[in-house]
């Protein structure tokens, strides 16, 4: 008899991790049939795509209003399917605004719900913990401090380690100071959502112009995420001083001497590879006002800084994310070799703080064990 699994992965990195989890799960239980929300990687892993994840990717209030109809239609499509054909269990990744609503519905249908890769409720919107405790049966977390948070709330939680550890190796080579100064190689990572490219495209175009003016031999490359169309990116990012590339952003980060990276999973990817960088992020003025006035969280937003408890990489959020400010930090990373070397050393420490490899296999075993009613869960080493 087939076991029906419902999954949701709302953006590029979640699609990657969900696909790896599904592959491991199918090795353990080949009879599993999976359907849900995802992208190209989940499709390749054998999931029946009910809704493309790109249709749900919004950032900030203004982007929500622009795409509210599309998002709501997608939500109704998923809800109607779940009501008509409830799955045997569900695994949800990231995308808390969407997933926590679905979790409530699934709970009413008595479908066991597992969350993989926690919402950052420990940082902001902490009131969500009440709904999470009510509607989520198992939380599988990828950062060690998250287990402590959920355990204190009395939740069933497992720290499985971070799936990026088995995908990314620390880069082995860095170019000399003279090579970097004469011909800097720079990567810009604007984000994997259309709304992020809209907000960041002009800013990065301005920074590229300043860099080329000061360093005529600079090579600046921008990877186009698999969730994006290159023609769409060209509308928002001027290619006069930079090159758009389709392919592996990880290879581009190994090629580059430094990077400017939009806040998100890419900051941890960059840290694990070991490429020095600065973090930036811009949203609409309305979203920024809500963030500053209605959110209680005032800490770091970049995971390398959260892991260390200090500013390992400079953060440029909203009004601080100016072309002048980012260009100054680029210059510092090019010219100041000790500053760059100190950051590289701190980035290399991030890997040690995330435990050991094998997150997706442990997560798959936990999903199988939980569904079968087994009490013991796999745990990653805690450093």
C-alpha atoms as one frame of an Amber mdcrd trajectory, in Angstrom:
protein
   0.000   0.000   0.000   1.331   3.406  -0.983   2.141   6.008   1.679   1.244
   9.532   0.578   3.607  12.311   1.658   2.797  15.997   1.255   5.777  18.392
   1.116   6.205  22.154   0.801   9.482  23.823  -0.147   8.962  27.509  -0.808
  12.222  28.745  -2.343  15.434  27.575  -4.018  17.416  26.385  -0.989  14.387
  24.660   0.560  13.735  22.920  -2.771  17.330  21.656  -2.725  17.154  20.310
   0.831  13.662  18.874   0.419  14.765  16.985  -2.699  17.753  15.509  -0.858
  15.498  14.504   2.041  12.975  12.876  -0.314  15.708  10.863  -2.053  16.942
   9.513   1.296  13.381   8.777   2.409  12.642   6.827  -0.779  15.737   4.681
  -0.171  14.246   3.721   3.187  10.659   3.413   1.918  10.389   3.133  -1.895
   6.583   2.921  -1.690   6.236   6.578  -0.699   4.345   8.820  -3.135   5.073
  12.520  -2.739   3.103  15.552  -3.886   3.087  19.224  -2.964   4.769  22.574
  -3.508   8.296  22.701  -4.897  10.627  23.438  -7.754  12.858  21.724 -10.281
  14.905  19.685  -7.816  11.875  18.196  -6.077  10.412  17.364  -9.474  13.646
  15.549 -10.371  13.455  13.701  -7.034  10.062  12.337  -8.021   7.563  14.694
  -6.421   4.293  15.439  -8.178   4.329  19.247  -8.296   0.933  20.564  -7.316
   2.113  24.187  -7.242   5.402  25.731  -8.401   7.204  27.300  -5.431   8.022
  30.438  -7.428   4.340  31.379  -7.323   4.628  31.830  -3.555   7.883  33.763
  -3.289   7.123  37.222  -1.937   9.215  39.559   0.199   7.680  42.399   2.172
   4.305  44.094   2.231   4.460  45.802  -1.169   5.412  42.577  -2.937   2.524
  40.832  -1.162   0.033  43.381  -2.477   1.467  43.084  -5.988   1.095  39.309
  -6.016  -1.702  38.677  -3.505  -4.070  37.250  -6.117  -1.491  34.801  -7.434
  -0.486  33.666  -3.932  -4.090  33.239  -2.766  -5.041  31.259  -5.864  -2.071
  28.976  -5.256  -3.013  28.584  -1.596  -6.594  27.651  -2.500  -5.351  25.074
  -5.003  -3.275  23.386  -2.315  -5.991  23.604   0.342  -8.661  22.127  -1.935
  -6.388  19.207  -2.792  -5.574  18.519   0.867  -9.257  18.603   1.811 -10.210
  16.232  -0.990  -7.223  13.889  -0.643  -5.513  14.207   2.780  -1.978  12.747
   2.848  -0.733  10.193   5.367   1.789  12.720   6.722   3.392  16.047   5.821
   6.869  17.573   5.838   7.028  21.364   5.616  10.168  23.428   4.979  10.661
  27.138   5.658   7.938  29.522   4.275   6.203  29.978   7.672   3.358  32.296
   6.591   2.163  29.669   4.124   3.157  26.521   5.989   1.715  27.366   9.401
  -1.679  27.964   7.802  -1.452  24.583   6.098  -0.294  22.968   9.358  -3.497
  24.128  11.054  -5.604  22.555   8.299  -3.565  19.342   8.349  -3.907  19.113
  12.116  -7.709  19.293  11.790  -7.460  16.444   9.293  -5.384  14.495  11.850
  -2.374  14.418   9.521   0.981  14.248  11.389   3.051  17.354  10.543   6.838
  17.529  10.619   8.676  20.812  10.108  12.217  20.677   8.674  14.336  23.840
   8.884  12.643  25.967  11.500  11.112  29.399  11.030  13.299  31.891  12.883
  10.674  32.266  15.571  13.448  32.406  18.162  14.462  35.757  16.657  11.217
  37.501  15.710   7.454  36.933  15.743   7.878  34.768  18.830   4.127  34.651
  19.298   4.116  32.018  16.561   5.500  29.483  19.031   1.982  28.925  20.380
   0.698  27.884  16.966   3.802  25.822  16.284   3.345  23.911  19.549  -0.298
  23.295  18.705   0.028  22.234  15.055   3.552  20.816  14.576   4.199  17.280
  15.821   7.967  17.229  15.274  10.443  20.041  14.639  13.726  19.077  12.943
  16.239  21.900  13.333  19.543  22.593  11.612  21.211  24.896  14.161  22.161
  23.612  17.632  20.765  26.624  19.534  17.351  26.000  17.972  16.995  22.662
  19.774  17.416  24.392  23.133  14.737  26.926  22.204  12.101  24.352  21.240
  13.007  21.937  24.037  12.347  24.688  26.583   8.918  25.105  24.997   8.195
  21.437  25.580   8.185  20.471  21.909   9.371  17.246  20.319  12.541  18.440
  18.566  15.583  16.919  16.906  18.813  18.646  15.859  19.882  16.848  12.683
  22.778  19.098  11.638  22.850  21.324   8.581  22.347  19.806   5.106  24.735
  22.305   3.529  27.668  20.600   5.259  27.477  17.647   2.882  27.034  19.851
  -0.190  29.779  22.406   0.346  33.493  22.087   1.007  35.762  24.862   2.214
  37.627  26.383  -0.690  41.273  25.370  -0.859  42.775  28.343  -2.660  42.838
  32.121  -2.366  44.668  34.423  -4.732  47.552  36.678  -3.681  47.071  40.266
  -2.538  48.699  41.627  -5.698  46.367  39.577  -7.917  43.311  40.719  -6.003
  44.258  44.395  -6.161  45.110  44.352  -9.875  42.203  42.181 -11.018  39.566
  41.697  -8.289  37.035  38.939  -8.848  33.702  39.807  -7.249  30.416  37.918
  -6.973  27.071  39.657  -6.417  24.277  37.432  -5.085  21.028  39.455  -5.237
  18.709  36.687  -3.971  16.636  33.932  -5.546  13.242  35.669  -5.479  11.948
  38.044  -8.145  11.091  40.633  -5.499  14.670  40.524  -4.169  16.089  41.152
  -7.635  13.687  44.094  -8.028  14.833  45.690  -4.772  18.535  44.882  -5.185
  19.170  45.173  -8.919  19.666  48.923  -9.165  21.749  49.026  -5.980  24.157
  46.386  -7.250  24.332  48.059 -10.666  25.456  51.273  -8.941  28.051  49.430
  -6.876  29.389  47.715 -10.008  29.810  51.099 -11.689  31.825  52.420  -8.744
  33.986  49.303  -8.675  34.789  49.433 -12.395  35.640  53.111 -12.120  38.209
  52.388  -9.379  39.287  48.940 -10.620  38.946  48.823 -14.433  40.145  45.217
 -14.563  37.620  43.984 -12.019  35.469  41.012 -13.010  31.978  41.118 -11.510
  29.621  38.184 -11.959  26.024  37.641 -10.857  24.597  34.102 -10.716  21.015
  33.718 -11.888  19.151  31.436  -9.484  17.277  28.476 -11.018  14.035  30.045
  -9.741  14.623  33.107 -11.951  14.481  33.847 -15.664  17.611  35.550 -16.992
  15.548  37.991 -19.092  13.718  39.068 -15.932  17.048  39.670 -14.167  18.302
  41.756 -17.105  15.353  44.121 -16.646  16.534  44.998 -13.138  20.309  44.535
 -13.215  22.399  46.571 -15.640  24.926  44.369 -17.436  27.129  47.288 -18.476
  29.698  46.573 -15.746  28.941  42.991 -14.774  28.151  39.586 -16.251  25.102
  37.447 -15.567  25.891  33.743 -15.385  23.596  30.743 -15.220  24.876  27.779
 -13.314  26.339  26.886  -9.969  26.628  29.853  -7.589  28.896  27.768  -5.359
  31.490  27.511  -8.119  31.238  31.255  -8.633  31.891  31.866  -4.938  35.005
  29.686  -5.113  36.166  31.721  -8.117  35.603  35.095  -6.482  37.915  36.970
  -4.121  34.959  38.530  -2.305  31.204  38.852  -2.585  28.158  40.958  -1.804
  25.393  38.616  -0.659  21.707  39.256   0.005  20.556  38.051   3.417  19.304
  34.476   3.373  20.654  30.967   2.982  23.320  32.260   0.583  25.107  33.976
   3.475  25.663  30.618   5.183  26.668  29.026   1.874  29.244  31.757   1.342
  30.527  31.331   4.890  30.913  27.548   4.522  32.806  27.984   1.265  34.978
  30.580   2.994  34.699  33.531   0.602  34.866  36.906   2.391  31.754  38.993
   1.893  29.394  41.713   3.060  25.685  41.115   3.702  22.974  43.461   2.423
  19.197  43.568   2.151  16.509  46.014   1.052  12.734  45.831   1.304   9.946
  48.324   0.685   9.729  51.366   3.021   6.498  49.935   4.454   8.110  46.595
   5.264  11.117  48.353   6.771   8.861  50.474   8.993   7.066  47.354  10.232
  10.398  45.676  10.903  11.734  48.593  12.932   8.566  49.521  14.816   6.626
  46.304  15.310   9.356  43.673  15.570  11.111  43.268  18.908  14.190  41.556
  17.458  17.233  43.816  17.154  20.033  41.305  16.680  22.071  40.194  13.703
  20.349  38.961  10.545  23.277  37.039   9.017  23.778  33.436  10.146  27.599
  33.720  10.393  27.089  36.577  12.863  24.366  34.669  14.733  26.602  31.620
  15.062  29.489  33.681  16.434  27.417  36.120  18.480  29.331  39.029  16.961
  29.740  40.839  13.656  31.917  38.581  11.540  30.619  40.130   8.305  29.296
  43.674   7.910  25.514  43.958   7.620  23.894  46.618   5.439  20.124  46.637
   5.938  17.705  49.051   4.258  19.012  52.661   4.492  22.503  51.376   5.298
  22.431  49.399   2.049  23.690  52.293  -0.064  26.012  52.027  -3.040  28.575
  54.181  -1.205  28.505  52.013   1.910  28.764  48.754   0.003  31.535  50.091
  -2.226  33.546  51.174   0.830  33.289  47.661   2.239  34.295  46.158  -1.120
  37.369  48.417  -1.119  38.197  47.346   2.419  37.953  43.675   1.499  40.192
  44.263  -1.532  42.832  46.513   0.024  43.054  45.372   3.673  44.626  41.912
   3.623  44.645  41.405   7.448  40.970  42.407   7.635  40.098  39.947   4.883
  42.185  37.160   6.433  40.541  37.637   9.839  37.104  37.308   8.300  38.106
  34.184   6.382  39.308  32.585   9.618  35.994  33.382  11.329  34.005  32.013
   8.381  35.933  28.747   8.543  34.904  28.419  12.200  31.223  28.416  11.177
  31.556  24.889   9.851  32.733  23.602  13.232  29.734  25.180  14.958  27.235
  23.210  12.848  28.140  19.712  13.965  28.705  16.801  11.591  27.516  15.786
   8.135  24.556  13.565   7.301  21.630  15.895   8.060  19.352  14.662   5.287
  19.825  10.987   6.144  19.141  11.677   9.838  16.110  13.749   8.871  14.796
  10.960   6.621  15.236   8.386   9.398  13.405  10.691  11.804  10.509  11.159
   9.395  10.219   7.388   8.924  10.572   6.674  12.639   8.044   9.310  13.641
   5.477   8.096  11.137   5.941   4.515  12.361   5.553   5.571  15.990   9.140
   4.835  17.039  10.226   6.998  20.010  13.942   7.405  19.322  15.177  10.113
  16.958  18.500  10.585  15.194  20.643  13.463  16.448  23.617  15.283  14.955
  26.704  15.955  17.061  26.531  19.239  18.950  29.738  21.268  19.113
